[in-house]
Short mmCIF file of C-alpha atoms and ligand atoms in Angstrom, two decimals:
data_model
loop_
_atom_site.label_atom_id
_atom_site.label_comp_id
_atom_site.label_asym_id
_atom_site.label_seq_id
_atom_site.Cartn_x
_atom_site.Cartn_y
_atom_site.Cartn_z
CA UNK T 899 13.78 -0.85 25.16
CA UNK T 900 14.50 -4.40 23.57
CA UNK T 901 17.82 -4.34 21.67
CA UNK T 902 16.82 -6.21 18.72
CA UNK T 903 13.19 -6.59 17.71
CA UNK T 904 12.67 -10.09 16.61
CA UNK T 905 10.30 -10.59 13.75
CA UNK T 906 8.30 -13.60 12.41
CA UNK T 907 7.23 -13.16 8.60
CA UNK T 908 4.12 -15.20 7.33
CA UNK T 909 4.14 -15.42 3.47
CA UNK T 910 7.24 -16.20 1.87
CA UNK T 911 6.43 -15.03 -1.66
CA UNK T 912 8.48 -12.34 -3.50
CA UNK T 913 7.63 -9.32 -1.43
CA UNK T 914 8.18 -11.18 1.68
CA UNK T 915 11.57 -12.15 0.65
CA UNK T 916 12.46 -8.59 -0.40
CA UNK T 917 11.35 -7.62 3.22
CA UNK T 918 13.63 -10.29 4.85
CA UNK T 919 16.67 -9.02 2.85
CA UNK T 920 16.20 -5.27 3.62
CA UNK T 921 15.20 -5.94 7.30
CA UNK T 922 18.29 -8.32 7.93
CA UNK T 923 20.92 -6.68 5.53
CA UNK T 924 20.28 -3.11 5.15
CA UNK T 925 18.19 -1.74 8.18
CA UNK T 926 18.95 -1.51 11.90
CA UNK T 927 17.24 -2.58 15.18
CA UNK T 928 15.66 -5.85 13.95
CA UNK T 929 15.92 -9.33 12.47
CA UNK T 930 13.77 -11.65 10.68
CA UNK T 931 14.19 -14.78 12.79
CA UNK T 932 11.21 -16.95 11.80
CA UNK T 933 8.90 -17.66 8.98
CA UNK T 934 5.79 -19.55 7.74
CA UNK T 935 3.90 -20.23 4.59
CA UNK T 936 1.10 -22.44 3.50
CA UNK T 937 3.64 -23.80 0.83
CA UNK T 938 5.58 -25.61 3.65
CA UNK T 939 8.32 -27.12 1.35
CA UNK T 940 9.08 -23.67 -0.12
CA UNK T 941 9.05 -21.94 3.28
CA UNK T 942 11.68 -24.27 4.42
CA UNK T 943 13.69 -23.47 1.51
CA UNK T 944 13.59 -19.84 2.19
CA UNK T 945 14.27 -20.43 6.03
CA UNK T 946 17.62 -22.34 5.02
CA UNK T 947 18.57 -19.54 2.54
CA UNK T 948 18.33 -16.74 5.15
CA UNK T 949 18.95 -18.71 8.29
CA UNK T 950 15.45 -18.54 9.91
CA UNK T 951 13.47 -21.08 11.98
CA UNK T 952 10.48 -22.47 9.64
CA UNK T 953 7.18 -23.26 11.11
CA UNK T 954 4.49 -25.37 9.70
CA UNK T 955 1.73 -22.90 10.29
CA UNK T 956 1.52 -19.18 10.64
CA UNK T 957 -0.25 -19.57 13.91
CA UNK T 958 2.30 -21.37 15.40
CA UNK T 959 4.97 -18.75 14.31
CA UNK T 960 3.03 -16.03 15.96
CA UNK T 961 2.49 -17.96 19.13
CA UNK T 962 6.57 -18.60 19.52
CA UNK T 963 7.69 -16.84 22.70
CA UNK T 964 10.89 -15.73 20.86
CA UNK T 965 8.87 -13.80 18.10
CA UNK T 966 8.21 -10.00 19.20
CA UNK T 967 6.54 -8.80 16.09
CA UNK T 968 4.81 -9.98 12.91
CA UNK T 969 4.81 -9.21 9.24
CA UNK T 970 2.22 -10.52 7.12
CA UNK T 971 2.95 -10.65 3.29
CA UNK T 972 0.51 -13.55 2.29
CA UNK T 973 -1.78 -13.47 -0.66
CA UNK T 974 -4.50 -11.12 0.10
CA UNK T 975 -7.31 -13.08 1.25
CA UNK T 976 -5.09 -14.54 3.97
CA UNK T 977 -3.94 -11.21 5.56
CA UNK T 978 -6.93 -10.87 7.99
CA UNK T 979 -6.48 -14.25 9.82
CA UNK T 980 -2.71 -13.68 10.52
CA UNK T 981 -3.42 -9.99 11.64
CA UNK T 982 -5.91 -11.07 13.98
CA UNK T 983 -4.08 -13.81 15.18
CA UNK T 984 -1.13 -11.34 16.22
CA UNK T 985 -3.72 -9.21 17.83
CA UNK T 986 -4.86 -11.94 19.89
CA UNK T 987 -1.39 -12.80 21.09
CA UNK T 988 -0.92 -8.92 21.77
CA UNK T 989 2.20 -8.78 19.25
CA UNK T 990 2.75 -5.65 16.71
CA UNK T 991 1.92 -6.66 13.05
CA UNK T 992 2.51 -5.12 10.11
CA UNK T 993 0.58 -6.31 7.26
CA UNK T 994 1.16 -5.46 3.42
CA UNK T 995 -1.92 -3.77 1.68
CA UNK T 996 -5.04 -4.43 1.77
CA UNK T 997 -5.42 -5.24 5.32
CA UNK T 998 -8.38 -7.51 3.97
CA UNK T 999 -10.27 -7.73 0.83
CA UNK T 1000 -13.30 -6.18 2.04
CA UNK T 1001 -14.26 -3.30 4.47
CA UNK T 1002 -16.23 -5.67 6.72
CA UNK T 1003 -13.42 -7.83 7.56
CA UNK T 1004 -10.87 -4.55 7.97
CA UNK T 1005 -13.86 -3.55 10.60
CA UNK T 1006 -13.35 -6.75 12.42
CA UNK T 1007 -9.67 -6.06 12.73
CA UNK T 1008 -10.30 -2.60 13.66
CA UNK T 1009 -12.52 -3.85 16.53
CA UNK T 1010 -10.21 -6.59 17.61
CA UNK T 1011 -7.68 -4.06 17.97
CA UNK T 1012 -9.64 -1.62 19.99
CA UNK T 1013 -10.85 -4.61 22.10
CA UNK T 1014 -7.04 -5.41 22.80
CA UNK T 1015 -6.61 -1.86 24.24
CA UNK T 1016 -3.36 -1.61 22.35
CA UNK T 1017 -2.31 0.03 19.15
CA UNK T 1018 -0.88 -3.03 17.29
CA UNK T 1019 -1.41 -3.07 13.48
CA UNK T 1020 0.19 -0.98 10.71
CA UNK T 1021 -0.83 -1.23 7.16
CA UNK T 1022 1.83 -1.37 4.26
CA UNK T 1023 0.88 1.74 2.22
CA UNK T 1024 4.46 2.47 1.40
CA UNK T 1025 3.82 5.46 -0.68
CA UNK T 1026 3.29 7.63 2.40
CA UNK T 1027 7.32 7.38 2.88
CA UNK T 1028 8.07 8.33 -0.59
CA UNK T 1029 10.28 11.34 -0.29
CA UNK T 1030 8.47 13.02 -3.21
CA UNK T 1031 5.00 12.39 -1.83
CA UNK T 1032 6.17 13.58 1.98
CA UNK T 1033 7.20 16.84 -0.01
CA UNK T 1034 3.83 17.28 -1.81
CA UNK T 1035 2.00 16.51 1.68
CA UNK T 1036 4.11 19.25 3.44
CA UNK T 1037 3.55 21.80 0.67
CA UNK T 1038 -0.23 21.26 0.61
CA UNK T 1039 -0.53 21.60 4.36
CA UNK T 1040 1.61 24.75 4.78
CA UNK T 1041 -1.39 26.21 2.24
CA UNK T 1042 1.37 28.34 0.81
CA UNK T 1043 -0.31 27.74 -2.61
CA UNK T 1044 -3.61 27.99 -1.50
CA UNK T 1045 -6.21 25.38 -1.31
CA UNK T 1046 -5.82 22.21 -3.35
CA UNK T 1047 -8.68 22.09 -6.16
CA UNK T 1048 -8.00 19.41 -8.37
CA UNK T 1049 -5.73 16.40 -8.64
CA UNK T 1050 -4.59 14.46 -11.84
CA UNK T 1051 -2.80 11.41 -11.31
CA UNK T 1052 -1.64 8.25 -13.17
CA UNK T 1053 -0.61 4.75 -12.41
CA UNK T 1054 0.83 2.91 -15.26
CA UNK T 1055 2.54 -0.50 -15.13
CA UNK T 1056 4.26 -2.17 -17.94
CA UNK T 1057 2.23 -5.27 -17.56
CA UNK T 1058 0.28 -7.48 -15.23
CA UNK T 1059 -0.22 -11.38 -14.96
CA UNK T 1060 -3.09 -13.27 -16.36
CA UNK T 1061 -4.50 -13.50 -12.97
CA UNK T 1062 -4.84 -9.71 -12.74
CA UNK T 1063 -8.65 -8.81 -13.75
CA UNK T 1064 -10.77 -5.79 -14.50
CA UNK T 1065 -11.43 -5.15 -10.53
CA UNK T 1066 -7.83 -5.36 -9.65
CA UNK T 1067 -7.40 -1.97 -11.26
CA UNK T 1068 -9.20 -0.40 -8.19
CA UNK T 1069 -8.62 -3.15 -5.66
CA UNK T 1070 -4.83 -3.89 -6.09
CA UNK T 1071 -3.47 -0.83 -8.08
CA UNK T 1072 -5.48 2.18 -7.34
CA UNK T 1073 -6.00 1.29 -3.62
CA UNK T 1074 -2.28 3.13 -3.23
CA UNK T 1075 -3.89 6.32 -4.51
CA UNK T 1076 -6.82 5.80 -2.58
CA UNK T 1077 -4.84 5.53 0.64
CA UNK T 1078 -1.96 8.18 -0.40
CA UNK T 1079 -4.36 10.95 -1.75
CA UNK T 1080 -6.76 10.85 1.39
CA UNK T 1081 -3.43 11.12 3.42
CA UNK T 1082 -2.06 13.92 1.33
CA UNK T 1083 -5.19 16.10 1.34
CA UNK T 1084 -6.08 15.18 5.19
CA UNK T 1085 -9.78 14.40 4.18
CA UNK T 1086 -11.98 11.78 3.45
CA UNK T 1087 -13.75 10.91 0.29
CA UNK T 1088 -17.56 11.71 -0.69
CA UNK T 1089 -17.93 9.87 -3.90
CA UNK T 1090 -16.49 7.36 -6.61
CA UNK T 1091 -16.80 7.04 -10.19
CA UNK T 1092 -15.07 4.75 -12.57
CA UNK T 1093 -15.09 4.87 -16.42
CA UNK T 1094 -13.35 2.87 -19.10
CA UNK T 1095 -10.90 4.02 -21.77
CA UNK T 1096 -10.67 2.46 -24.92
CA UNK T 1097 -9.37 -1.16 -24.30
CA UNK T 1098 -5.53 -1.48 -25.00
CA UNK T 1099 -4.86 -4.26 -27.60
CA UNK T 1100 -2.47 -5.94 -24.96
CA UNK T 1101 -5.12 -6.35 -22.29
CA UNK T 1102 -6.41 -10.08 -21.75
CA UNK T 1103 -10.07 -10.85 -22.10
CA UNK T 1104 -10.72 -10.47 -18.34
CA UNK T 1105 -9.06 -6.95 -18.23
CA UNK T 1106 -10.64 -3.80 -19.35
CA UNK T 1107 -7.70 -1.54 -19.36
CA UNK T 1108 -7.24 1.56 -19.09
CA UNK T 1109 -9.63 2.90 -16.37
CA UNK T 1110 -10.03 6.24 -15.05
CA UNK T 1111 -11.07 6.59 -11.33
CA UNK T 1112 -12.87 9.80 -10.14
CA UNK T 1113 -13.02 10.40 -6.66
CA UNK T 1114 -14.34 13.70 -4.86
CA UNK T 1115 -13.29 14.60 -1.13
CA UNK T 1116 -15.89 15.87 1.52
CA UNK T 1117 -14.60 19.45 0.81
CA UNK T 1118 -15.02 19.42 -2.69
CA UNK T 1119 -11.48 18.40 -4.32
CA UNK T 1120 -11.92 16.55 -7.70
CA UNK T 1121 -9.30 13.76 -8.34
CA UNK T 1122 -8.75 11.95 -11.54
CA UNK T 1123 -6.62 8.73 -11.60
CA UNK T 1124 -5.67 6.91 -14.67
CA UNK T 1125 -4.77 3.41 -14.29
CA UNK T 1126 -3.13 1.75 -17.31
CA UNK T 1127 -1.60 -1.51 -16.59
CA UNK T 1128 -0.52 -2.77 -19.84
CA UNK T 1129 1.64 0.19 -21.12
CA UNK T 1130 4.09 -2.40 -22.13
CA UNK T 1131 7.08 -0.21 -21.64
CA UNK T 1132 7.12 1.93 -18.18
CA UNK T 1133 6.23 2.13 -14.76
CA UNK T 1134 5.18 5.69 -13.84
CA UNK T 1135 3.35 7.08 -11.14
CA UNK T 1136 2.15 10.84 -11.51
CA UNK T 1137 0.39 13.17 -9.11
CA UNK T 1138 -0.36 16.84 -10.03
CA UNK T 1139 -1.96 18.96 -7.44
CA UNK T 1140 -3.63 21.97 -8.85
CA UNK T 1141 -3.82 24.55 -6.03
CA UNK T 1142 -5.42 28.03 -6.05
CA UNK T 1143 -1.75 29.78 -6.38
CA UNK T 1144 0.36 27.13 -7.71
CA UNK T 1145 0.58 23.64 -9.42
CA UNK T 1146 2.77 20.94 -7.64
CA UNK T 1147 4.05 17.84 -9.13
CA UNK T 1148 5.24 14.55 -7.88
CA UNK T 1149 8.83 14.08 -8.93
CA UNK T 1150 9.99 11.10 -10.83
CA UNK T 1151 12.94 8.82 -9.10
CA UNK T 1152 16.20 10.85 -9.84
CA UNK T 1153 18.34 9.06 -12.76
CA UNK T 1154 20.99 10.61 -14.73
CA UNK T 1155 20.49 12.36 -18.10
CA UNK T 1156 22.14 10.83 -20.84
CA UNK T 1157 23.00 12.10 -24.34
CA UNK T 1158 24.01 9.41 -26.57
CA UNK T 1159 23.20 8.34 -30.36
CA UNK T 1160 21.64 11.56 -31.08
CA UNK T 1161 19.11 11.22 -28.20
CA UNK T 1162 19.04 12.99 -24.88
CA UNK T 1163 16.94 11.47 -22.12
CA UNK T 1164 16.86 9.50 -18.53
CA UNK T 1165 15.92 5.92 -17.53
CA UNK T 1166 12.57 5.62 -15.79
CA UNK T 1167 11.58 2.57 -13.45
CA UNK T 1168 10.23 -0.57 -14.94
CA UNK T 1169 8.51 -1.64 -11.71
CA UNK T 1170 7.14 -0.65 -8.26
CA UNK T 1171 9.99 -2.47 -6.60
CA UNK T 1172 12.65 0.03 -7.82
CA UNK T 1173 10.54 3.06 -8.05
CA UNK T 1174 9.46 2.81 -4.04
CA UNK T 1175 12.45 0.89 -2.90
CA UNK T 1176 13.60 4.03 -0.76
CA UNK T 1177 10.09 4.21 0.50
CA UNK T 1178 9.93 0.64 1.68
CA UNK T 1179 13.28 1.21 3.65
CA UNK T 1180 11.98 4.28 5.26
CA UNK T 1181 8.78 2.65 5.98
CA UNK T 1182 10.23 -0.27 7.74
CA UNK T 1183 12.91 1.52 9.54
CA UNK T 1184 10.32 3.87 10.99
CA UNK T 1185 8.03 0.63 11.76
CA UNK T 1186 10.90 -0.98 13.61
CA UNK T 1187 11.71 2.08 15.68
CA UNK T 1188 8.30 2.82 16.71
CA UNK T 1189 7.59 -0.75 17.41
CA UNK T 1190 10.39 -1.04 19.85
CA UNK T 1191 8.99 1.86 21.53
CA UNK T 1192 5.50 0.38 21.61
CA UNK T 1193 3.99 2.98 19.17
CA UNK T 1194 2.24 2.63 15.85
CA UNK T 1195 3.18 5.90 13.72
CA UNK T 1196 2.18 4.72 10.28
CA UNK T 1197 -0.88 3.79 8.53
CA UNK T 1198 -3.32 2.34 11.09
CA UNK T 1199 -5.82 -0.30 10.93
CA UNK T 1200 -8.72 2.38 10.37
CA UNK T 1201 -6.60 3.58 7.33
CA UNK T 1202 -6.77 0.14 6.29
CA UNK T 1203 -10.58 0.10 6.57
CA UNK T 1204 -11.07 3.44 5.20
CA UNK T 1205 -9.14 2.39 2.01
CA UNK T 1206 -11.47 -0.32 1.59
CA UNK T 1207 -14.54 1.37 2.15
CA UNK T 1208 -13.31 3.84 -0.99
CA UNK T 1209 -12.32 0.70 -2.91
CA UNK T 1210 -15.64 -0.97 -2.51
CA UNK T 1211 -17.42 2.32 -3.56
CA UNK T 1212 -15.38 2.41 -6.46
CA UNK T 1213 -15.90 -1.13 -7.60
CA UNK T 1214 -19.45 -0.53 -7.10
CA UNK T 1215 -19.24 2.55 -9.44
CA UNK T 1216 -17.30 0.48 -11.98
CA UNK T 1217 -19.83 -2.34 -11.85
CA UNK T 1218 -22.99 -0.16 -12.14
CA UNK T 1219 -21.18 2.68 -14.34
CA UNK T 1220 -22.50 5.21 -11.68
CA UNK T 1221 -21.49 7.48 -9.31
CA UNK T 1222 -21.46 5.96 -5.57
CA UNK T 1223 -21.23 7.76 -2.40
CA UNK T 1224 -18.51 6.79 0.03
CA UNK T 1225 -19.73 6.33 3.47
CA UNK T 1226 -17.43 5.59 6.45
CA UNK T 1227 -18.74 4.45 10.06
CA UNK T 1228 -17.39 7.15 12.47
CA UNK T 1229 -13.79 7.09 13.36
CA UNK T 1230 -13.44 5.27 16.85
CA UNK T 1231 -11.84 7.88 19.35
CA UNK T 1232 -8.85 4.93 19.81
CA UNK T 1233 -7.51 6.18 16.37
CA UNK T 1234 -7.68 10.05 17.27
CA UNK T 1235 -4.96 9.50 20.30
C1 LIG D 1643 1.11 -4.08 -7.05
O1 LIG D 1643 0.40 -5.06 -6.32
C2 LIG D 1643 1.47 -2.98 -6.20
O2 LIG D 1643 1.13 -2.90 -4.99
C3 LIG D 1643 2.22 -1.94 -6.95
O3 LIG D 1643 2.45 -1.10 -5.92
C4 LIG D 1643 1.26 -1.36 -8.00
O4 LIG D 1643 2.07 -0.14 -8.80
C5 LIG D 1643 0.78 -2.26 -9.04
O5 LIG D 1643 -0.15 -1.47 -9.81
C6 LIG D 1643 0.29 -3.36 -8.46
O6 LIG D 1643 -0.27 -4.53 -8.95
#
């Protein structure tokens, strides 16, 4: 087994830089040694700050002989081209979610990975590594509380940028629920529906907020997810699983309870980077360990594809204000191994 995994990262924006920091300063067994970005000058400044080699293009970096594995943290529309380049080079690649903005491109990646004959792709659905979700999954799988019947979930952000519009509530935010709930329940979805709440005064012209997505699974579990991304005050992720013999709730981040100023309470997270910081650490440490052993043990390219199929159905449901069936291709045997 190689001593230290040498990683090249393409896309040196905020999330890319937090991954460089976590891998190089907190985790073990790997180092980010190279980077690339379409903004070449900015990429150089990042390379200088972290002591990396800057490349003019992602393709050149992926092809470099001393780069063992690749992380893709570019803007969403560019993910696929670098994932495909890594597969063509036979190198393991971790791609932030979404794998690609549409199911067809995800399917292309799936087909390229199968044709390469090697499991190479992992998608960055970090919620699967959150301690609370892991406990929920174990409790559901044990069937100690009977069959899960209903799920009530919420995905609340304090604010979003001006470029965050109505479709992004499904495609950028609730895509996390789409993935993690499918994993939690261990089954695929059957239908999607998206309805609007009364519009919040903080939501800009191109953003209809809040929204409610309703999913049903193949066995009939009904899920409602509230997305409210202009709360103005909190980042909050809720997941309540109503089972036949018990009700299971996702815990919040543990913070101290404070009694002061005639008030008792505890702080909650104000964004996803703190709420899921530990999940990201666990996700990357496991990816490093598995990659060094030549395995992929996290969300696969197929999971990336399945997420986009459901997201596309939910988007259609939103645009047509109707219930839309979610229809997947048959899962290739490659992903059952
Ligand atoms: C953002 O892109 C993320 O991935 C966060 O995890 C999510 O909570 C947020 O709503 C998205 O905008």
